Short mmCIF file of C-alpha atoms in Angstrom, two decimals:
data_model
loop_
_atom_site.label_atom_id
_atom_site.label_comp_id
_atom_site.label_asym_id
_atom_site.label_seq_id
_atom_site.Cartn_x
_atom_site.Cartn_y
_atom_site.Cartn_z
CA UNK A 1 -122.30 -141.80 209.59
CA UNK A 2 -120.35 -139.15 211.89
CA UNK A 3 -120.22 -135.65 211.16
CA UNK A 4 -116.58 -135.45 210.07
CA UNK A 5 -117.45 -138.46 207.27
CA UNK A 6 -117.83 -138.28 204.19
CA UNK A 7 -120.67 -139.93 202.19
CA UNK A 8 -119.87 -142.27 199.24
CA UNK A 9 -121.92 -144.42 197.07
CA UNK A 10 -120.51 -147.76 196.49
CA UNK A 11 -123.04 -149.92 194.88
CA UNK A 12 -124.92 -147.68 192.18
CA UNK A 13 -121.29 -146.58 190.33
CA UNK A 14 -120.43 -150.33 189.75
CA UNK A 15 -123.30 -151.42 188.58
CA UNK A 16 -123.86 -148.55 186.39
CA UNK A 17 -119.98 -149.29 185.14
CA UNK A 18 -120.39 -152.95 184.72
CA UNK A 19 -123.85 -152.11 182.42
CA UNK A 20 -121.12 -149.50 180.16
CA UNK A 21 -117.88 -151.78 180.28
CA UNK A 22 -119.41 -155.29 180.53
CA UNK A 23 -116.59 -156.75 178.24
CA UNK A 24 -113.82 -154.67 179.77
CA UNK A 25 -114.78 -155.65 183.70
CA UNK A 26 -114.59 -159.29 182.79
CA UNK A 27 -111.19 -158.64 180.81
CA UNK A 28 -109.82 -156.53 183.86
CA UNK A 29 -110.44 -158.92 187.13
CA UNK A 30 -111.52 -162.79 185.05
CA UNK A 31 -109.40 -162.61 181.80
CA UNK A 32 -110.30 -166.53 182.02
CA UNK A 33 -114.06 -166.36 181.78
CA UNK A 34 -113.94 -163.14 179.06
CA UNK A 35 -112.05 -164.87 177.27
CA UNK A 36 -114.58 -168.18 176.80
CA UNK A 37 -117.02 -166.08 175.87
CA UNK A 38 -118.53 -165.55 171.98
CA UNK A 39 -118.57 -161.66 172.31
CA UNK A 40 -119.48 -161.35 168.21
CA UNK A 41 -123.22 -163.45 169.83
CA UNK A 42 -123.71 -160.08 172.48
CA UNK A 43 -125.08 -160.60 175.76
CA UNK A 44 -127.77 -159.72 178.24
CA UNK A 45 -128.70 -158.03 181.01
CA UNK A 46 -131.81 -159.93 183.07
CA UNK A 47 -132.08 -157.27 185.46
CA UNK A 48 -136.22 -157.64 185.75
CA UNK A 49 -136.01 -161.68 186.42
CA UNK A 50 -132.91 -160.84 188.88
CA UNK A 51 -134.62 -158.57 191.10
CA UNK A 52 -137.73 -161.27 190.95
CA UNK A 53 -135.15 -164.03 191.98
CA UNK A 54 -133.65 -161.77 194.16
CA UNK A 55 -137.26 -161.18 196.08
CA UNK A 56 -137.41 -164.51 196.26
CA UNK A 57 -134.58 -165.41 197.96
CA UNK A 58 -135.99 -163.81 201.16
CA UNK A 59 -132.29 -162.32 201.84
CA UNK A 60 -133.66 -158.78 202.74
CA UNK A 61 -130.68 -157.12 200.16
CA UNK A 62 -130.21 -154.91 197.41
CA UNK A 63 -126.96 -154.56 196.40
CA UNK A 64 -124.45 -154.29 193.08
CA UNK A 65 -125.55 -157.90 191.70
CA UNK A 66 -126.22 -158.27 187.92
CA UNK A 67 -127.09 -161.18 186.13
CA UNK A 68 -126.37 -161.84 182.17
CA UNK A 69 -126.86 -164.17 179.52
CA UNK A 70 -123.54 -164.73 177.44
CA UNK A 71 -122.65 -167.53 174.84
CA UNK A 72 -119.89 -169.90 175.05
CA UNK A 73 -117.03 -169.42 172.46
CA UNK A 74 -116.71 -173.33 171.40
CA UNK A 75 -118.47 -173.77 168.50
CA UNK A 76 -121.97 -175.30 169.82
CA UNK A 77 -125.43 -173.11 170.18
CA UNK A 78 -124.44 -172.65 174.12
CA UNK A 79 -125.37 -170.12 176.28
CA UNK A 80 -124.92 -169.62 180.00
CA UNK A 81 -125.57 -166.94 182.83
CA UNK A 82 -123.48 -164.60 184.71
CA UNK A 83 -124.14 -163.92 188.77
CA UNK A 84 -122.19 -160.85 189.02
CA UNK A 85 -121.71 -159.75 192.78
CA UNK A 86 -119.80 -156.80 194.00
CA UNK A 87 -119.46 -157.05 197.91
CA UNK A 88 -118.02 -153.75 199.83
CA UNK A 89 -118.51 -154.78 202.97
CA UNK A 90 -117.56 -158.50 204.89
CA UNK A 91 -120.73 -160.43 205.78
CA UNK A 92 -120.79 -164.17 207.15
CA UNK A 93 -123.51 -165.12 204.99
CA UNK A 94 -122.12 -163.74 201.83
CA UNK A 95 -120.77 -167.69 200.39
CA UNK A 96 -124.00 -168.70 201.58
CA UNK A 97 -126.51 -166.21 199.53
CA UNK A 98 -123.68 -166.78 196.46
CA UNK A 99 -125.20 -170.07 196.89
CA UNK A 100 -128.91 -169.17 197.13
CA UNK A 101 -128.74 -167.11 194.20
CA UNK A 102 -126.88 -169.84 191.85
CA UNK A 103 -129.71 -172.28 192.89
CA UNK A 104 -132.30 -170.10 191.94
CA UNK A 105 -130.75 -169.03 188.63
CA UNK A 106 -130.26 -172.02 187.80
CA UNK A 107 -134.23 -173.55 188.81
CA UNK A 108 -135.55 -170.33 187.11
CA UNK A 109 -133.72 -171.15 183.64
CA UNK A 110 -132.29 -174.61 184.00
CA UNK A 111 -129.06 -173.41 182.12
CA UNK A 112 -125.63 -173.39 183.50
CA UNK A 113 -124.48 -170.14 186.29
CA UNK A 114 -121.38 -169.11 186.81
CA UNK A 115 -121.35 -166.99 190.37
CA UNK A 116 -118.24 -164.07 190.25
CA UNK A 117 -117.72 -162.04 193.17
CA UNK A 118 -115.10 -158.87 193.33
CA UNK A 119 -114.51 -158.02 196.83
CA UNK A 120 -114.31 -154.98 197.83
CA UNK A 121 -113.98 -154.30 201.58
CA UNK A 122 -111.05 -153.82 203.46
CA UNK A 123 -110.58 -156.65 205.23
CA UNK A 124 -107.56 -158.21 203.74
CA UNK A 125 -108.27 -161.99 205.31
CA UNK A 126 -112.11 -162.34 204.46
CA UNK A 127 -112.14 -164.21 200.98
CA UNK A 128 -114.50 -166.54 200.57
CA UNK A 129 -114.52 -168.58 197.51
CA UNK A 130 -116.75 -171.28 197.92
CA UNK A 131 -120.33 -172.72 199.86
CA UNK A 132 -120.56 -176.05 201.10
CA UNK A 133 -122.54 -178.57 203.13
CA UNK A 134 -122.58 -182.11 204.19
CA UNK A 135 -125.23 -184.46 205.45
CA UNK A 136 -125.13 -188.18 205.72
CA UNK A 137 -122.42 -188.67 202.82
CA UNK A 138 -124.08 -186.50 200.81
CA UNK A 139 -122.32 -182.89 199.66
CA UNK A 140 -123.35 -179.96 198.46
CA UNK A 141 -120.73 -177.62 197.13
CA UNK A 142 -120.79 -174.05 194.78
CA UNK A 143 -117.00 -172.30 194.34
CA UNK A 144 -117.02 -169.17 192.44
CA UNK A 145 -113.99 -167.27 191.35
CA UNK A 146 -113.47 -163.56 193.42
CA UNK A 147 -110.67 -160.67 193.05
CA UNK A 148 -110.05 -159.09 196.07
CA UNK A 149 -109.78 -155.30 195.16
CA UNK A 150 -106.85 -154.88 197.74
CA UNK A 151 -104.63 -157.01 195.87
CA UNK A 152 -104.47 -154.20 193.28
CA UNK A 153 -100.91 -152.38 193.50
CA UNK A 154 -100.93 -148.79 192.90
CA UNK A 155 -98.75 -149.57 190.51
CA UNK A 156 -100.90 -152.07 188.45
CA UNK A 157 -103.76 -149.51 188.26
CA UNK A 158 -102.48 -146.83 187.18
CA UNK A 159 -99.77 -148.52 183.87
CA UNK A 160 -103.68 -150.27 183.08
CA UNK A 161 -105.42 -148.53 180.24
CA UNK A 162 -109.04 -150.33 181.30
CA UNK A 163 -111.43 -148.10 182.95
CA UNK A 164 -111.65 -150.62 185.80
CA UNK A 165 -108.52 -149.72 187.16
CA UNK A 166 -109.59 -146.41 187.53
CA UNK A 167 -112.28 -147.28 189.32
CA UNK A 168 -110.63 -149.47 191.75
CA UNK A 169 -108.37 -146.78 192.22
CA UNK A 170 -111.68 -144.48 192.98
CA UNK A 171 -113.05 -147.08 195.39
CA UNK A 172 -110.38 -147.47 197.39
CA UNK A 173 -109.48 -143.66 197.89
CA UNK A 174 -112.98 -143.08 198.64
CA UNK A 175 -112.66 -146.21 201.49
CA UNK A 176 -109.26 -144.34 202.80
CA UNK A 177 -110.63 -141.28 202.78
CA UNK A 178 -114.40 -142.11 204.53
CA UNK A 179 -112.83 -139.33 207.60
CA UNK A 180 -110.95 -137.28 205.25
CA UNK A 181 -112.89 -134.77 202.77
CA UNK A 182 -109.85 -132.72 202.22
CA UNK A 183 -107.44 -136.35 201.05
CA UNK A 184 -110.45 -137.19 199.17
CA UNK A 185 -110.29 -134.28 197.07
CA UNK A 186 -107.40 -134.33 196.76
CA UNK A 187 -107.15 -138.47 195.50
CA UNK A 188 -109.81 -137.50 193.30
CA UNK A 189 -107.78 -134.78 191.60
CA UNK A 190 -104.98 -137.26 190.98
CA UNK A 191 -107.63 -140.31 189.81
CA UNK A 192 -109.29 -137.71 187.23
CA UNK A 193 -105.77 -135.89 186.10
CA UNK A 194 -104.61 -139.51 185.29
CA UNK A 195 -107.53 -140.12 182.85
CA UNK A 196 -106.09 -137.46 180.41
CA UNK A 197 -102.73 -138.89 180.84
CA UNK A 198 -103.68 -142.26 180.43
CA UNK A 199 -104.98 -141.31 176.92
CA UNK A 200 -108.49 -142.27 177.10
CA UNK A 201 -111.05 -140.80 174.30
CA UNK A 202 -112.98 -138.05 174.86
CA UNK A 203 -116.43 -140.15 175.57
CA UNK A 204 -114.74 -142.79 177.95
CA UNK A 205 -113.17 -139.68 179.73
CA UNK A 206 -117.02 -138.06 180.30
CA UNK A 207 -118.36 -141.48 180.89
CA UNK A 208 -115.23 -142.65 183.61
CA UNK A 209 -115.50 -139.27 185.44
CA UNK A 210 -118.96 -139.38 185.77
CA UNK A 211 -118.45 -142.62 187.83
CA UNK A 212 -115.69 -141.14 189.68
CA UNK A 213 -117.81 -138.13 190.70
CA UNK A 214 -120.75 -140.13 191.79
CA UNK A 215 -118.51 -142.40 193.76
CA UNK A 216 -116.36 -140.33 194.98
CA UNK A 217 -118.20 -137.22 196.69
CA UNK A 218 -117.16 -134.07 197.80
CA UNK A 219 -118.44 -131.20 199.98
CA UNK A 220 -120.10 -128.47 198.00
CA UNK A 221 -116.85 -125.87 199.12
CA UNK A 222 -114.50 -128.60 197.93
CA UNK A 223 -116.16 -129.84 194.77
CA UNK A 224 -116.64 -126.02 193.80
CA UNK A 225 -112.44 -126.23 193.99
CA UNK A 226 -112.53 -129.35 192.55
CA UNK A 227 -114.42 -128.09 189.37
CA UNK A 228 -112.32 -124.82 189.05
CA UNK A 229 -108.97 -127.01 189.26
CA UNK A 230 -109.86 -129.71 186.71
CA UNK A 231 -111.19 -126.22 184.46
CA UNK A 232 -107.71 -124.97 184.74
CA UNK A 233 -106.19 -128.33 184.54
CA UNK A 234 -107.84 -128.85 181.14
CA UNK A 235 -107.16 -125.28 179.60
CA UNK A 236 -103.38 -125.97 180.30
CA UNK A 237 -103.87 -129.40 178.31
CA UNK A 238 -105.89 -128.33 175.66
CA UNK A 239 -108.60 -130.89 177.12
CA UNK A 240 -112.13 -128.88 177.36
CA UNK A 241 -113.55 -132.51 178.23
CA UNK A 242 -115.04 -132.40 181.98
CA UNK A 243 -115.80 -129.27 182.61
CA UNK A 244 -117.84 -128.45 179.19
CA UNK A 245 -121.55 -128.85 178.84
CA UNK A 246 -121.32 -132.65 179.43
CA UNK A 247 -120.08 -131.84 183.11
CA UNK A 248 -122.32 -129.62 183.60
CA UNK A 249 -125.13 -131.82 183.21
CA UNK A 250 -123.48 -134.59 185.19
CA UNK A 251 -125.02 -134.17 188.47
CA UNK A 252 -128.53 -133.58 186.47
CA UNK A 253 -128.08 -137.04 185.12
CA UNK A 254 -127.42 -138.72 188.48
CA UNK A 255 -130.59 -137.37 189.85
CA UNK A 256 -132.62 -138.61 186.81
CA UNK A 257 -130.80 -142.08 187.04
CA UNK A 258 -131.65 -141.70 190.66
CA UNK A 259 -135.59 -141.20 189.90
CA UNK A 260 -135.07 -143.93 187.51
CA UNK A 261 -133.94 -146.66 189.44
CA UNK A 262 -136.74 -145.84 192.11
CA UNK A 263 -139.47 -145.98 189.28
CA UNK A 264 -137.84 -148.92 187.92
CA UNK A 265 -138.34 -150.86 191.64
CA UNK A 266 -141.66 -149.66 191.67
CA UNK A 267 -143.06 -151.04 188.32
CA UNK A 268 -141.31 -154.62 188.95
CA UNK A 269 -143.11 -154.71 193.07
CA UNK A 270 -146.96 -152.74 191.47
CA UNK A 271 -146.84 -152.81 187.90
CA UNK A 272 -148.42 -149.00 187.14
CA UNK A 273 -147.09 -146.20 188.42
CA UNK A 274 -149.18 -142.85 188.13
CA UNK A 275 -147.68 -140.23 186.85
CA UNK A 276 -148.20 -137.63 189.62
CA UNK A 277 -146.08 -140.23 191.77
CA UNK A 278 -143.40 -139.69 188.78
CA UNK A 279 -144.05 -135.75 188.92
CA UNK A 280 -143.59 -135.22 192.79
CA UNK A 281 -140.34 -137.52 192.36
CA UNK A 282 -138.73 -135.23 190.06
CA UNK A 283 -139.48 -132.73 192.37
CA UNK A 284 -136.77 -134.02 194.69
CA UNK A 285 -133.18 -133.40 193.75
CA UNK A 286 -131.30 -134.03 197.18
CA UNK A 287 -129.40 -137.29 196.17
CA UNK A 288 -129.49 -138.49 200.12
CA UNK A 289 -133.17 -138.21 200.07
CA UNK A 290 -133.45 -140.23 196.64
CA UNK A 291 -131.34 -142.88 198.33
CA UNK A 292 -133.51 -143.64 201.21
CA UNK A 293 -136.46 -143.63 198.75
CA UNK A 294 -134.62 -146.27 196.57
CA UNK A 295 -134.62 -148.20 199.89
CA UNK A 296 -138.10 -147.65 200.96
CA UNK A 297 -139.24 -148.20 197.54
CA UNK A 298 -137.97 -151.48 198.39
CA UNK A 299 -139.07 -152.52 201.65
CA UNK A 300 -143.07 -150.73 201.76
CA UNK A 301 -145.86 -153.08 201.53
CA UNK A 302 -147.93 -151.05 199.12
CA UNK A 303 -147.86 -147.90 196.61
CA UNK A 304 -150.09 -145.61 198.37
CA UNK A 305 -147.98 -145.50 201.42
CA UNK A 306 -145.01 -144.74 199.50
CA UNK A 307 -147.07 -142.02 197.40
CA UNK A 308 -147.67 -140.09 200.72
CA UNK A 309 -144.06 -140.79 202.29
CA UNK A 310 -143.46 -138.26 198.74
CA UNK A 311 -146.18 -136.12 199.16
CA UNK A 312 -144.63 -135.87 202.90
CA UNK A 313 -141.32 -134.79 201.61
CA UNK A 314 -142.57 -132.49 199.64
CA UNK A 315 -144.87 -130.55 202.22
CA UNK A 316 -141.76 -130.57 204.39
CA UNK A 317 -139.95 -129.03 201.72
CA UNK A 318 -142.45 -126.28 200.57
CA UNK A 319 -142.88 -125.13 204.69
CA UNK A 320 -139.12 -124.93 205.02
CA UNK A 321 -139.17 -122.42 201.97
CA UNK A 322 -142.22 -120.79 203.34
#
C-alpha cells in the first residue's frame, strides 16, 4: 500500500453483512434462488465445517466465503447448502477453487450445493461463471450464478430500499477512492446522508453504518470531520441515530469482533485457548495489527509461537511508551 492510499477492509464487512441480512443479500443480487427457498424452516450458518473444508482444500485463502444450510420451498423435507463467495479481486483460479469447494461440500454432506459468487473487482471483462474439464469423452462441469457489482447503476442503488445497495454503493466508493482520502470522505458523507433519506429504521441505520464505517475508512483528521458533520447533519433532521452512544461504541465493537474472529481461528486450528493469550489480545486495539494477527493466526504451525508473536507486540508496545 503507498503512502497516499487509503486502507479499506473488503472481506470482514460482507461477511459480517451477509450473517445480519442473509434473506435480504439473496433478495438483492439472486431474487431466483431467495425466492425457492422455505424461509418460515430458517437456515444455517456452517462456518466451523467451512473453515475445516476450507483447510482442506489446500488453496492457501481466507476470504468472504460462507456456507449455509437452507430448505427448499416445494413441499418435500429438502434441504440444500449455500457456497457463498464474495471475490474483490480477479484471480485465474477463482472458477477453479468454486469448483474445489462444491466438491468438497458436497463429499462432506452428500446433499445438493449451490456455488454463488458476487464479484466485486473492477475489472469489467473478468466474469467467470462456470469450471470445466474434459478427458477422454468424459466431462466435468460446475456453473454457478455471479452479479458483477459494476453492473450496479448509481441509479439502481440508491431508488433500492435493501441495505445491499448501500453497501455496493460503499464498496465501490471505497475502490474509487483507494488514492483519494479526501473523495472518500466525502462519498461516505453522501452513502450515510442517504440512509436517513432512504427511510431506514433506527436499528438498520446503526447496524448499515457500522458496515459502512468499517469498510469505508478514514484518516483520524477526516473521520473527526466526518463525525462532527453527520452530528450536525442529524440535529438538523431530528435523527440523534449515529452519533449517540451506539456510535460511540462502534469502533469498540470492531476491535472486539476483531479479537473474536482471531480467537475463533484459533479454537477451530488448537482447540483450547488460554486465557492469558485472550488477555494480551485485548490488549491490542490497532485494527492493522489485529489484521495481520487474523492472518498469522492462520498460517503458524503451532500456538506457542503465536502466543509469543503477542507477547512480542506487546513488549514493543510498552518500550515505545516507556
Amino acid at each position: 500500500m503507498t503512502d497516499n492510499e487509503t486502507r479499506a477492509d473488503y472481506d470482514s464487512p460482507w461477511k459480517e453483512a451477509i450473517s445480519v441480512y442473509f434473506q435480504l443479500f439473496l433478495a438483492f443480487f439472486f431474487p431466483q434462488v431467495h425466492d425457492g427457498i422455505d424461509w418460515e424452516r430458517g437456515y444455517e450458518f456452517l462456518d466451523q465445517e467451512f473453515q475445516k473444508i476450507v483447510r482442506e482444500a489446500e488453496t492457501g485463502r481466507q476470504t468472504c466465503d460462507r456456507l449455509v444450510k437452507v430448505w427448499l420451498r416445494n413441499g418435500q423435507e429438502t434441504w440444500f447448502l449455500i457456497h457463498i463467495e464474495v471475490q474483490s479481486q480477479p484471480e485465474s483460479e477463482f472458477a477453479e477453487r468454486m469448483y474445489v469447494y462444491n466438491s468438497l461440500i458436497y463429499i462432506r454432506y452428500r446433499q445438493k450445493v449451490l456455488s454463488l459468487a458476487v464479484l466485486a473487482d473492477e475489472q469489467k471483462s473478468w466474469r467467470p461463471t462456470e469450471y470445466s474439464y474434459d478427458i477422454l469423452g468424459g466431462q466435468v462441469v460446475l456453473k454457478f450464478p455471479t452479479v458483477k457489482l459494476l453492473d450496479y447503476t448509481a441509479k439502481t442503488l440508491a431508488e433500492s430500499t435493501n441495505p445491499f445497495a448501500v453497501i455496493v454503493a460503499a464498496h465501490r466508493e471505497t475502490q474509487k477512492t483507494r488514492q483519494d482520502p479526501d473523495s472518500r470522505y466525502q462519498g461516505k458523507l453522501r452513502i450515510v446522508k442517504n440512509l436517513y433519506q432512504q427511510g431506514y429504521e433506527r436499528q438498520d441505520i446503526l447496524e448499515v453504518f457500522r458496515l459502512i464505517d468499517w469498510m469505508m475508512t478514514l484518516p483520524a483528521s477526516l473521520e473527526e470531520n466526518f463525525t462532527r458533520e453527520i452530528q450536525r447533519y442529524e440535529e438538523e433532521n431530528q435523527m440523534p441515530y449515529v452519533t449517540s452512544v451506539e456510535r460511540l461504541g462502534i469502533e469498540q465493537g470492531r476491535y472486539e469482533k476483531s479479537i473474536e474472529a482471531i480467537l475463533e481461528v484459533l479454537r477451530v486450528r488448537f482447540a483450547t485457548i488460554p486465557e492469558e493469550l485472550t488477555a494480551a489480545l485485548a490488549l491490542l486495539k490497532e485494527e492493522t495489527i489485529l489484521t495481520d494477527l487474523l492472518r498469522r493466526a492462520i498460517t503458524v504451525s503451532d500456538l506457542a509461537a503465536f502466543q509469543e508473536e503477542v507477547h512480542s507486540l506487546l513488549r514493543d508496545r510498552s518500550q515505545e511508551v516507556g
